[in-house]
Amino acid sequence: MKNWKKRGAIVLAGVAAVGTAAALVLNALNSNIALYVTPTEVLAGKAPEGRAFRIGGLVKEGSLKRENLTASFIVTDTVKDVNVSYTGLLPDLFKEGKGAVVQGKMDASGKFVASEVLAKHDENYMPAEAQHAIDQAKKVDAQTKHMSPSTLQQQQ
């Protein structure tokens, strides 16, 4: 084999190796990404099916129920509510009426089964995703209140 053919084969093998490595890394990253979805979007059917995702909002007052290590509560964006079940120890700062982000999957019964619960870390903080979800839900709710019933029926 001539020198330029050897160099070409080595370059081609290197490009193939880098391409394969990049494809494997991107595939691993894609399978580990948890999308953020609001409770309103979950109930509208916009949540990814069969994949983990995050829901953020406020823990509804009076909704927290504990049975051994399993906690059930409701996450709300002040417009729509999603029932959440979590088995494990909740963070110390997790409280009703405060911001939280939960990661997990929807089960067949329509309940969100959380694998991780994140709570706010001080009195003035709410996760950016949760605050954005609440703001968006309020905007949508305000828009639908100002529409006539016939306009709402046309949009559905």
CSV table of N, CA and C in Angstrom, one decimal:
chain,number,residue,atom,x,y,z
A,1,MET,N,0.8,-1.2,0.0
A,1,MET,CA,0.0,0.0,0.0
A,1,MET,C,0.9,1.2,0.0
A,2,LYS,N,0.4,2.2,-0.7
A,2,LYS,CA,1.2,3.5,-0.8
A,2,LYS,C,1.0,4.3,0.4
A,3,ASN,N,1.9,5.3,0.7
A,3,ASN,CA,1.8,6.1,1.9
A,3,ASN,C,0.5,6.9,2.0
A,4,TRP,N,0.1,7.5,0.9
A,4,TRP,CA,-1.2,8.3,0.9
A,4,TRP,C,-2.4,7.5,1.2
A,5,LYS,N,-2.4,6.2,0.8
A,5,LYS,CA,-3.5,5.3,1.0
A,5,LYS,C,-3.5,4.9,2.5
A,6,LYS,N,-2.3,4.7,3.1
A,6,LYS,CA,-2.2,4.3,4.5
A,6,LYS,C,-2.7,5.5,5.3
A,7,ARG,N,-2.3,6.7,5.0
A,7,ARG,CA,-2.7,7.9,5.8
A,7,ARG,C,-4.3,8.1,5.6
A,8,GLY,N,-4.8,7.9,4.4
A,8,GLY,CA,-6.2,8.0,4.2
A,8,GLY,C,-7.0,7.0,5.0
A,9,ALA,N,-6.5,5.7,5.1
A,9,ALA,CA,-7.2,4.7,5.9
A,9,ALA,C,-7.1,5.1,7.4
A,10,ILE,N,-6.0,5.6,7.9
A,10,ILE,CA,-5.9,6.0,9.3
A,10,ILE,C,-6.8,7.1,9.6
A,11,VAL,N,-6.9,8.1,8.7
A,11,VAL,CA,-7.8,9.3,8.9
A,11,VAL,C,-9.2,8.8,8.9
A,12,LEU,N,-9.6,7.9,8.0
A,12,LEU,CA,-11.0,7.4,7.9
A,12,LEU,C,-11.3,6.6,9.1
A,13,ALA,N,-10.4,5.8,9.6
A,13,ALA,CA,-10.7,5.1,10.9
A,13,ALA,C,-10.8,6.0,12.0
A,14,GLY,N,-10.0,7.1,12.1
A,14,GLY,CA,-10.2,8.0,13.2
A,14,GLY,C,-11.5,8.8,13.1
A,15,VAL,N,-11.9,9.2,12.0
A,15,VAL,CA,-13.2,9.9,11.8
A,15,VAL,C,-14.4,8.9,12.2
A,16,ALA,N,-14.3,7.7,11.8
A,16,ALA,CA,-15.3,6.7,12.2
A,16,ALA,C,-15.3,6.5,13.7
A,17,ALA,N,-14.2,6.4,14.4
A,17,ALA,CA,-14.1,6.3,15.8
A,17,ALA,C,-14.7,7.5,16.5
A,18,VAL,N,-14.4,8.7,16.1
A,18,VAL,CA,-14.9,9.9,16.7
A,18,VAL,C,-16.4,10.0,16.5
A,19,GLY,N,-16.9,9.6,15.3
A,19,GLY,CA,-18.3,9.6,15.0
A,19,GLY,C,-19.1,8.7,15.9
A,20,THR,N,-18.5,7.5,16.1
A,20,THR,CA,-19.2,6.5,16.9
A,20,THR,C,-19.2,6.9,18.4
A,21,ALA,N,-18.1,7.5,18.9
A,21,ALA,CA,-18.1,8.0,20.2
A,21,ALA,C,-19.1,9.1,20.5
A,22,ALA,N,-19.2,10.0,19.5
A,22,ALA,CA,-20.1,11.1,19.6
A,22,ALA,C,-21.5,10.6,19.6
A,23,ALA,N,-21.8,9.6,18.8
A,23,ALA,CA,-23.2,9.1,18.7
A,23,ALA,C,-23.5,8.4,20.1
A,24,LEU,N,-22.6,7.7,20.7
A,24,LEU,CA,-22.9,7.0,22.0
A,24,LEU,C,-23.1,8.0,23.1
A,25,VAL,N,-22.3,9.1,23.1
A,25,VAL,CA,-22.4,10.1,24.1
A,25,VAL,C,-23.8,10.9,24.0
A,26,LEU,N,-24.1,11.2,22.7
A,26,LEU,CA,-25.4,11.9,22.5
A,26,LEU,C,-26.6,11.0,22.9
A,27,ASN,N,-26.5,9.7,22.6
A,27,ASN,CA,-27.6,8.8,23.0
A,27,ASN,C,-27.7,8.7,24.5
A,28,ALA,N,-26.6,8.6,25.2
A,28,ALA,CA,-26.6,8.6,26.7
A,28,ALA,C,-27.2,9.8,27.3
A,29,LEU,N,-26.8,11.0,26.7
A,29,LEU,CA,-27.4,12.2,27.2
A,29,LEU,C,-28.9,12.3,27.0
A,30,ASN,N,-29.3,11.9,25.8
A,30,ASN,CA,-30.7,12.0,25.4
A,30,ASN,C,-31.6,11.1,26.4
A,31,SER,N,-31.1,10.0,26.7
A,31,SER,CA,-31.9,9.1,27.6
A,31,SER,C,-31.9,9.6,29.0
A,32,ASN,N,-31.0,10.4,29.4
A,32,ASN,CA,-31.0,10.9,30.8
A,32,ASN,C,-31.5,12.3,31.0
A,33,ILE,N,-32.0,12.9,30.0
A,33,ILE,CA,-32.6,14.3,30.1
A,33,ILE,C,-34.0,14.1,30.6
A,34,ALA,N,-34.3,15.0,31.6
A,34,ALA,CA,-35.6,15.0,32.2
A,34,ALA,C,-36.3,16.4,31.8
A,35,LEU,N,-37.3,16.3,31.0
A,35,LEU,CA,-37.9,17.5,30.5
A,35,LEU,C,-38.8,18.1,31.6
A,36,TYR,N,-39.0,19.4,31.6
A,36,TYR,CA,-39.8,20.1,32.6
A,36,TYR,C,-41.2,20.4,32.0
A,37,VAL,N,-42.2,19.9,32.8
A,37,VAL,CA,-43.6,20.1,32.3
A,37,VAL,C,-44.4,20.7,33.4
A,38,THR,N,-45.3,21.6,33.1
A,38,THR,CA,-46.2,22.1,34.2
A,38,THR,C,-47.4,21.2,34.4
A,39,PRO,N,-48.0,21.3,35.6
A,39,PRO,CA,-49.2,20.5,35.8
A,39,PRO,C,-50.3,20.7,34.8
A,40,THR,N,-50.5,21.9,34.3
A,40,THR,CA,-51.4,22.2,33.2
A,40,THR,C,-51.1,21.4,31.9
A,41,GLU,N,-49.8,21.4,31.6
A,41,GLU,CA,-49.4,20.6,30.4
A,41,GLU,C,-49.5,19.1,30.6
A,42,VAL,N,-49.3,18.6,31.8
A,42,VAL,CA,-49.5,17.2,32.1
A,42,VAL,C,-50.9,16.8,31.8
A,43,LEU,N,-51.8,17.6,32.4
A,43,LEU,CA,-53.2,17.2,32.2
A,43,LEU,C,-53.8,17.5,30.8
A,44,ALA,N,-53.0,18.3,30.0
A,44,ALA,CA,-53.4,18.5,28.6
A,44,ALA,C,-52.8,17.4,27.7
A,45,GLY,N,-52.1,16.4,28.3
A,45,GLY,CA,-51.5,15.3,27.6
A,45,GLY,C,-50.2,15.6,26.9
A,46,LYS,N,-49.5,16.7,27.3
A,46,LYS,CA,-48.3,17.1,26.7
A,46,LYS,C,-47.0,16.5,27.4
A,47,ALA,N,-47.2,15.6,28.3
A,47,ALA,CA,-46.1,15.0,29.1
A,47,ALA,C,-45.5,13.9,28.3
A,48,PRO,N,-44.2,13.7,28.3
A,48,PRO,CA,-43.6,12.5,27.6
A,48,PRO,C,-44.1,11.2,28.2
A,49,GLU,N,-44.5,10.3,27.3
A,49,GLU,CA,-45.0,9.0,27.8
A,49,GLU,C,-43.8,8.0,27.9
A,50,GLY,N,-43.8,7.3,29.0
A,50,GLY,CA,-42.8,6.3,29.2
A,50,GLY,C,-41.4,6.8,29.6
A,51,ARG,N,-41.2,8.1,29.8
A,51,ARG,CA,-40.0,8.8,30.1
A,51,ARG,C,-40.1,9.6,31.4
A,52,ALA,N,-39.0,9.7,32.1
A,52,ALA,CA,-39.0,10.6,33.3
A,52,ALA,C,-39.0,12.0,32.8
A,53,PHE,N,-39.8,12.8,33.6
A,53,PHE,CA,-39.8,14.3,33.4
A,53,PHE,C,-40.0,14.9,34.8
A,54,ARG,N,-40.0,16.2,34.8
A,54,ARG,CA,-40.1,17.0,36.0
A,54,ARG,C,-41.4,17.8,36.0
A,55,ILE,N,-42.0,17.9,37.1
A,55,ILE,CA,-43.2,18.8,37.3
A,55,ILE,C,-42.8,19.7,38.5
A,56,GLY,N,-43.2,21.0,38.3
A,56,GLY,CA,-42.9,22.0,39.3
A,56,GLY,C,-44.1,22.8,39.6
A,57,GLY,N,-44.1,23.3,40.8
A,57,GLY,CA,-45.2,24.2,41.3
A,57,GLY,C,-45.2,24.3,42.8
A,58,LEU,N,-46.4,24.5,43.3
A,58,LEU,CA,-46.6,24.6,44.7
A,58,LEU,C,-47.2,23.3,45.3
A,59,VAL,N,-46.8,23.0,46.5
A,59,VAL,CA,-47.4,21.8,47.1
A,59,VAL,C,-48.7,22.3,47.7
A,60,LYS,N,-49.8,21.8,47.3
A,60,LYS,CA,-51.1,22.3,47.7
A,60,LYS,C,-51.4,22.1,49.2
A,61,GLU,N,-51.9,23.2,49.8
A,61,GLU,CA,-52.2,23.2,51.3
A,61,GLU,C,-53.2,22.0,51.6
A,62,GLY,N,-52.9,21.3,52.6
A,62,GLY,CA,-53.8,20.2,53.1
A,62,GLY,C,-53.7,18.9,52.3
A,63,SER,N,-52.8,18.8,51.3
A,63,SER,CA,-52.8,17.7,50.5
A,63,SER,C,-51.7,16.6,50.9
A,64,LEU,N,-50.8,16.9,51.8
A,64,LEU,CA,-49.7,16.0,52.2
A,64,LEU,C,-50.3,14.9,53.1
A,65,LYS,N,-50.1,13.7,52.7
A,65,LYS,CA,-50.5,12.5,53.5
A,65,LYS,C,-49.3,11.6,53.5
A,66,ARG,N,-49.0,11.1,54.7
A,66,ARG,CA,-47.9,10.2,54.8
A,66,ARG,C,-48.3,8.8,55.4
A,67,GLU,N,-47.8,7.8,54.8
A,67,GLU,CA,-48.1,6.4,55.3
A,67,GLU,C,-46.7,5.7,55.2
A,68,ASN,N,-46.1,5.5,56.4
A,68,ASN,CA,-44.8,4.9,56.5
A,68,ASN,C,-43.8,5.8,55.7
A,69,LEU,N,-43.1,5.3,54.7
A,69,LEU,CA,-42.2,6.1,53.9
A,69,LEU,C,-42.8,6.6,52.6
A,70,THR,N,-44.1,6.4,52.4
A,70,THR,CA,-44.8,6.8,51.2
A,70,THR,C,-45.5,8.1,51.5
A,71,ALA,N,-45.2,9.1,50.7
A,71,ALA,CA,-45.9,10.4,50.9
A,71,ALA,C,-46.8,10.7,49.6
A,72,SER,N,-48.0,11.1,49.8
A,72,SER,CA,-48.8,11.5,48.7
A,72,SER,C,-49.2,13.0,48.9
A,73,PHE,N,-49.1,13.8,47.8
A,73,PHE,CA,-49.4,15.2,47.8
A,73,PHE,C,-49.8,15.7,46.5
A,74,ILE,N,-50.2,16.9,46.4
A,74,ILE,CA,-50.6,17.5,45.1
A,74,ILE,C,-49.7,18.6,44.8
A,75,VAL,N,-49.2,18.7,43.5
A,75,VAL,CA,-48.4,19.8,43.0
A,75,VAL,C,-49.4,20.6,42.1
A,76,THR,N,-49.4,21.9,42.3
A,76,THR,CA,-50.3,22.7,41.5
A,76,THR,C,-49.6,23.9,40.9
A,77,ASP,N,-50.0,24.4,39.8
A,77,ASP,CA,-49.5,25.6,39.2
A,77,ASP,C,-50.6,26.7,39.4
A,78,THR,N,-51.5,26.5,40.4
A,78,THR,CA,-52.6,27.4,40.8
A,78,THR,C,-53.8,27.3,39.8
A,79,VAL,N,-53.6,26.6,38.7
A,79,VAL,CA,-54.7,26.3,37.8
A,79,VAL,C,-55.1,24.9,37.7
A,80,LYS,N,-54.1,24.0,37.6
A,80,LYS,CA,-54.4,22.6,37.5
A,80,LYS,C,-53.5,21.9,38.6
A,81,ASP,N,-54.0,20.7,39.0
A,81,ASP,CA,-53.4,19.9,40.1
A,81,ASP,C,-53.0,18.5,39.6
A,82,VAL,N,-51.8,18.0,40.0
A,82,VAL,CA,-51.3,16.7,39.7
A,82,VAL,C,-51.1,16.0,41.0
A,83,ASN,N,-51.7,14.8,41.2
A,83,ASN,CA,-51.4,13.9,42.3
A,83,ASN,C,-50.1,13.3,42.2
A,84,VAL,N,-49.3,13.3,43.3
A,84,VAL,CA,-47.9,12.8,43.3
A,84,VAL,C,-47.8,11.8,44.4
A,85,SER,N,-47.1,10.7,44.1
A,85,SER,CA,-46.7,9.7,45.2
A,85,SER,C,-45.2,9.6,45.2
A,86,TYR,N,-44.6,9.6,46.4
A,86,TYR,CA,-43.2,9.5,46.5
A,86,TYR,C,-42.9,8.6,47.7
A,87,THR,N,-42.0,7.6,47.5
A,87,THR,CA,-41.6,6.7,48.5
A,87,THR,C,-40.1,7.0,48.8
A,88,GLY,N,-39.9,7.4,50.1
A,88,GLY,CA,-38.6,7.8,50.5
A,88,GLY,C,-38.7,9.0,51.5
A,89,LEU,N,-37.6,9.5,51.9
A,89,LEU,CA,-37.5,10.6,52.8
A,89,LEU,C,-37.7,11.9,52.1
A,90,LEU,N,-38.6,12.7,52.5
A,90,LEU,CA,-38.8,14.1,51.9
A,90,LEU,C,-37.7,15.0,52.4
A,91,PRO,N,-37.3,16.0,51.6
A,91,PRO,CA,-36.3,17.0,52.1
A,91,PRO,C,-36.9,17.7,53.3
A,92,ASP,N,-36.0,18.1,54.2
A,92,ASP,CA,-36.4,18.9,55.4
A,92,ASP,C,-37.2,20.1,55.1
A,93,LEU,N,-36.9,20.8,54.0
A,93,LEU,CA,-37.6,22.0,53.7
A,93,LEU,C,-38.9,21.8,52.9
A,94,PHE,N,-39.3,20.6,52.6
A,94,PHE,CA,-40.5,20.3,51.9
A,94,PHE,C,-41.7,20.6,52.8
A,95,LYS,N,-42.6,21.6,52.4
A,95,LYS,CA,-43.7,21.9,53.1
A,95,LYS,C,-44.9,22.3,52.2
A,96,GLU,N,-46.1,22.2,52.7
A,96,GLU,CA,-47.3,22.5,52.0
A,96,GLU,C,-47.3,24.0,51.8
A,97,GLY,N,-47.7,24.4,50.6
A,97,GLY,CA,-47.8,25.9,50.2
A,97,GLY,C,-46.5,26.4,49.7
A,98,LYS,N,-45.4,25.6,49.7
A,98,LYS,CA,-44.1,26.0,49.2
A,98,LYS,C,-43.8,25.4,47.9
A,99,GLY,N,-42.8,26.0,47.2
A,99,GLY,CA,-42.4,25.5,45.9
A,99,GLY,C,-41.6,24.1,45.9
A,100,ALA,N,-41.9,23.3,44.9
A,100,ALA,CA,-41.2,22.0,44.8
A,100,ALA,C,-41.1,21.6,43.4
A,101,VAL,N,-40.1,20.8,43.1
A,101,VAL,CA,-40.0,20.2,41.7
A,101,VAL,C,-39.8,18.7,42.0
A,102,VAL,N,-40.6,17.9,41.3
A,102,VAL,CA,-40.6,16.5,41.5
A,102,VAL,C,-40.2,15.8,40.1
A,103,GLN,N,-39.4,14.8,40.2
A,103,GLN,CA,-39.0,14.1,38.9
A,103,GLN,C,-39.5,12.7,39.0
A,104,GLY,N,-40.1,12.1,37.9
A,104,GLY,CA,-40.6,10.8,37.9
A,104,GLY,C,-41.4,10.5,36.6
A,105,LYS,N,-42.3,9.6,36.7
A,105,LYS,CA,-43.1,9.2,35.5
A,105,LYS,C,-44.6,9.1,35.9
A,106,MET,N,-45.5,9.2,35.0
A,106,MET,CA,-46.9,9.0,35.2
A,106,MET,C,-47.1,7.5,35.2
A,107,ASP,N,-48.0,7.0,36.1
A,107,ASP,CA,-48.4,5.6,36.0
A,107,ASP,C,-49.7,5.4,35.2
A,108,ALA,N,-50.1,4.2,35.1
A,108,ALA,CA,-51.3,3.9,34.3
A,108,ALA,C,-52.6,4.5,34.9
A,109,SER,N,-52.6,4.8,36.2
A,109,SER,CA,-53.8,5.4,36.8
A,109,SER,C,-53.8,6.9,36.7
A,110,GLY,N,-52.8,7.5,36.1
A,110,GLY,CA,-52.8,8.9,36.0
A,110,GLY,C,-52.1,9.7,37.2
A,111,LYS,N,-51.5,8.9,38.1
A,111,LYS,CA,-50.8,9.5,39.2
A,111,LYS,C,-49.3,9.6,38.8
A,112,PHE,N,-48.7,10.7,39.3
A,112,PHE,CA,-47.3,10.9,39.1
A,112,PHE,C,-46.5,10.2,40.2
A,113,VAL,N,-45.6,9.3,39.8
A,113,VAL,CA,-44.8,8.5,40.7
A,113,VAL,C,-43.4,9.1,40.7
A,114,ALA,N,-43.1,9.8,41.8
A,114,ALA,CA,-41.8,10.6,41.8
A,114,ALA,C,-40.7,9.7,42.3
A,115,SER,N,-39.5,9.9,41.6
A,115,SER,CA,-38.3,9.2,42.1
A,115,SER,C,-37.4,10.2,42.8
A,116,GLU,N,-37.7,11.5,42.7
A,116,GLU,CA,-36.9,12.5,43.4
A,116,GLU,C,-37.7,13.7,43.7
A,117,VAL,N,-37.5,14.3,44.8
A,117,VAL,CA,-38.3,15.5,45.2
A,117,VAL,C,-37.3,16.6,45.6
A,118,LEU,N,-37.4,17.7,45.0
A,118,LEU,CA,-36.5,18.9,45.3
A,118,LEU,C,-37.4,20.0,45.9
A,119,ALA,N,-36.9,20.5,47.0
A,119,ALA,CA,-37.6,21.6,47.7
A,119,ALA,C,-36.8,22.9,47.7
A,120,LYS,N,-37.5,24.0,47.9
A,120,LYS,CA,-36.9,25.3,47.9
A,120,LYS,C,-35.9,25.3,49.1
A,121,HIS,N,-34.9,26.2,49.0
A,121,HIS,CA,-33.9,26.2,50.1
A,121,HIS,C,-34.0,27.4,51.0
A,122,ASP,N,-34.8,28.4,50.8
A,122,ASP,CA,-35.0,29.4,51.8
A,122,ASP,C,-36.4,30.1,51.6
A,123,GLU,N,-36.7,31.0,52.4
A,123,GLU,CA,-38.1,31.6,52.4
A,123,GLU,C,-38.4,32.4,51.1
A,124,ASN,N,-37.4,32.9,50.4
A,124,ASN,CA,-37.6,33.8,49.3
A,124,ASN,C,-37.3,33.1,47.9
A,125,TYR,N,-37.0,31.8,48.0
A,125,TYR,CA,-36.6,31.1,46.7
A,125,TYR,C,-37.7,30.2,46.3
A,126,MET,N,-37.9,30.1,45.0
A,126,MET,CA,-38.7,29.1,44.3
A,126,MET,C,-38.0,28.7,43.1
A,127,PRO,N,-37.9,27.4,42.7
A,127,PRO,CA,-37.2,27.1,41.5
A,127,PRO,C,-37.7,27.9,40.3
A,128,ALA,N,-36.8,28.3,39.5
A,128,ALA,CA,-37.2,29.1,38.3
A,128,ALA,C,-38.2,28.4,37.5
A,129,GLU,N,-38.1,27.1,37.3
A,129,GLU,CA,-39.1,26.4,36.5
A,129,GLU,C,-40.5,26.4,37.1
A,130,ALA,N,-40.5,26.3,38.4
A,130,ALA,CA,-41.8,26.3,39.1
A,130,ALA,C,-42.4,27.7,39.1
A,131,GLN,N,-41.6,28.8,39.3
A,131,GLN,CA,-42.1,30.1,39.2
A,131,GLN,C,-42.7,30.4,37.8
A,132,HIS,N,-41.9,30.0,36.7
A,132,HIS,CA,-42.3,30.1,35.4
A,132,HIS,C,-43.6,29.4,35.1
A,133,ALA,N,-43.8,28.2,35.6
A,133,ALA,CA,-45.0,27.4,35.4
A,133,ALA,C,-46.2,28.1,36.0
A,134,ILE,N,-46.0,28.6,37.2
A,134,ILE,CA,-47.1,29.3,37.9
A,134,ILE,C,-47.5,30.6,37.1
A,135,ASP,N,-46.5,31.4,36.7
A,135,ASP,CA,-46.8,32.6,35.9
A,135,ASP,C,-47.5,32.2,34.6
A,136,GLN,N,-47.1,31.2,33.9
A,136,GLN,CA,-47.7,30.8,32.6
A,136,GLN,C,-49.1,30.3,32.8
A,137,ALA,N,-49.3,29.6,33.9
A,137,ALA,CA,-50.7,29.1,34.2
A,137,ALA,C,-51.6,30.2,34.5
A,138,LYS,N,-51.2,31.2,35.2
A,138,LYS,CA,-52.0,32.4,35.5
A,138,LYS,C,-52.3,33.1,34.3
A,139,LYS,N,-51.4,33.3,33.3
A,139,LYS,CA,-51.7,34.0,32.1
A,139,LYS,C,-52.7,33.2,31.3
A,140,VAL,N,-52.6,31.9,31.1
A,140,VAL,CA,-53.6,31.1,30.4
A,140,VAL,C,-54.9,31.2,31.0
A,141,ASP,N,-55.0,31.1,32.4
A,141,ASP,CA,-56.2,31.2,33.1
A,141,ASP,C,-56.9,32.6,32.9
A,142,ALA,N,-56.1,33.6,32.9
A,142,ALA,CA,-56.6,35.0,32.7
A,142,ALA,C,-57.1,35.1,31.3
A,143,GLN,N,-56.5,34.6,30.3
A,143,GLN,CA,-56.9,34.7,28.9
A,143,GLN,C,-58.2,33.9,28.7
A,144,THR,N,-58.4,32.8,29.3
A,144,THR,CA,-59.6,32.0,29.1
A,144,THR,C,-60.8,32.6,29.9
A,145,LYS,N,-60.5,33.4,31.0
A,145,LYS,CA,-61.6,34.0,31.7
A,145,LYS,C,-62.2,35.2,30.9
A,146,HIS,N,-61.3,35.8,30.0
A,146,HIS,CA,-61.8,37.0,29.3
A,146,HIS,C,-62.4,36.6,27.9
A,147,MET,N,-62.4,35.3,27.6
A,147,MET,CA,-63.0,34.8,26.3
A,147,MET,C,-64.4,34.5,26.5
A,148,SER,N,-65.2,34.7,25.4
A,148,SER,CA,-66.6,34.3,25.5
A,148,SER,C,-66.7,32.8,25.4
A,149,PRO,N,-67.9,32.2,25.9
A,149,PRO,CA,-68.0,30.8,25.8
A,149,PRO,C,-68.0,30.2,24.4
A,150,SER,N,-68.5,31.0,23.4
A,150,SER,CA,-68.4,30.5,22.0
A,150,SER,C,-67.0,30.4,21.5
A,151,THR,N,-66.1,31.4,21.9
A,151,THR,CA,-64.7,31.3,21.5
A,151,THR,C,-64.0,30.2,22.1
A,152,LEU,N,-64.3,29.9,23.4
A,152,LEU,CA,-63.7,28.7,24.1
A,152,LEU,C,-64.1,27.4,23.4
A,153,GLN,N,-65.4,27.3,23.0
A,153,GLN,CA,-65.8,26.1,22.3
A,153,GLN,C,-65.1,25.9,20.9
A,154,GLN,N,-64.9,27.0,20.2
A,154,GLN,CA,-64.2,27.0,18.9
A,154,GLN,C,-62.8,26.5,19.1
A,155,GLN,N,-62.1,26.9,20.2
A,155,GLN,CA,-60.7,26.5,20.4
A,155,GLN,C,-60.6,25.1,20.8
A,156,GLN,N,-61.6,24.5,21.4
A,156,GLN,CA,-61.5,23.1,21.8
A,156,GLN,C,-61.9,22.2,20.6
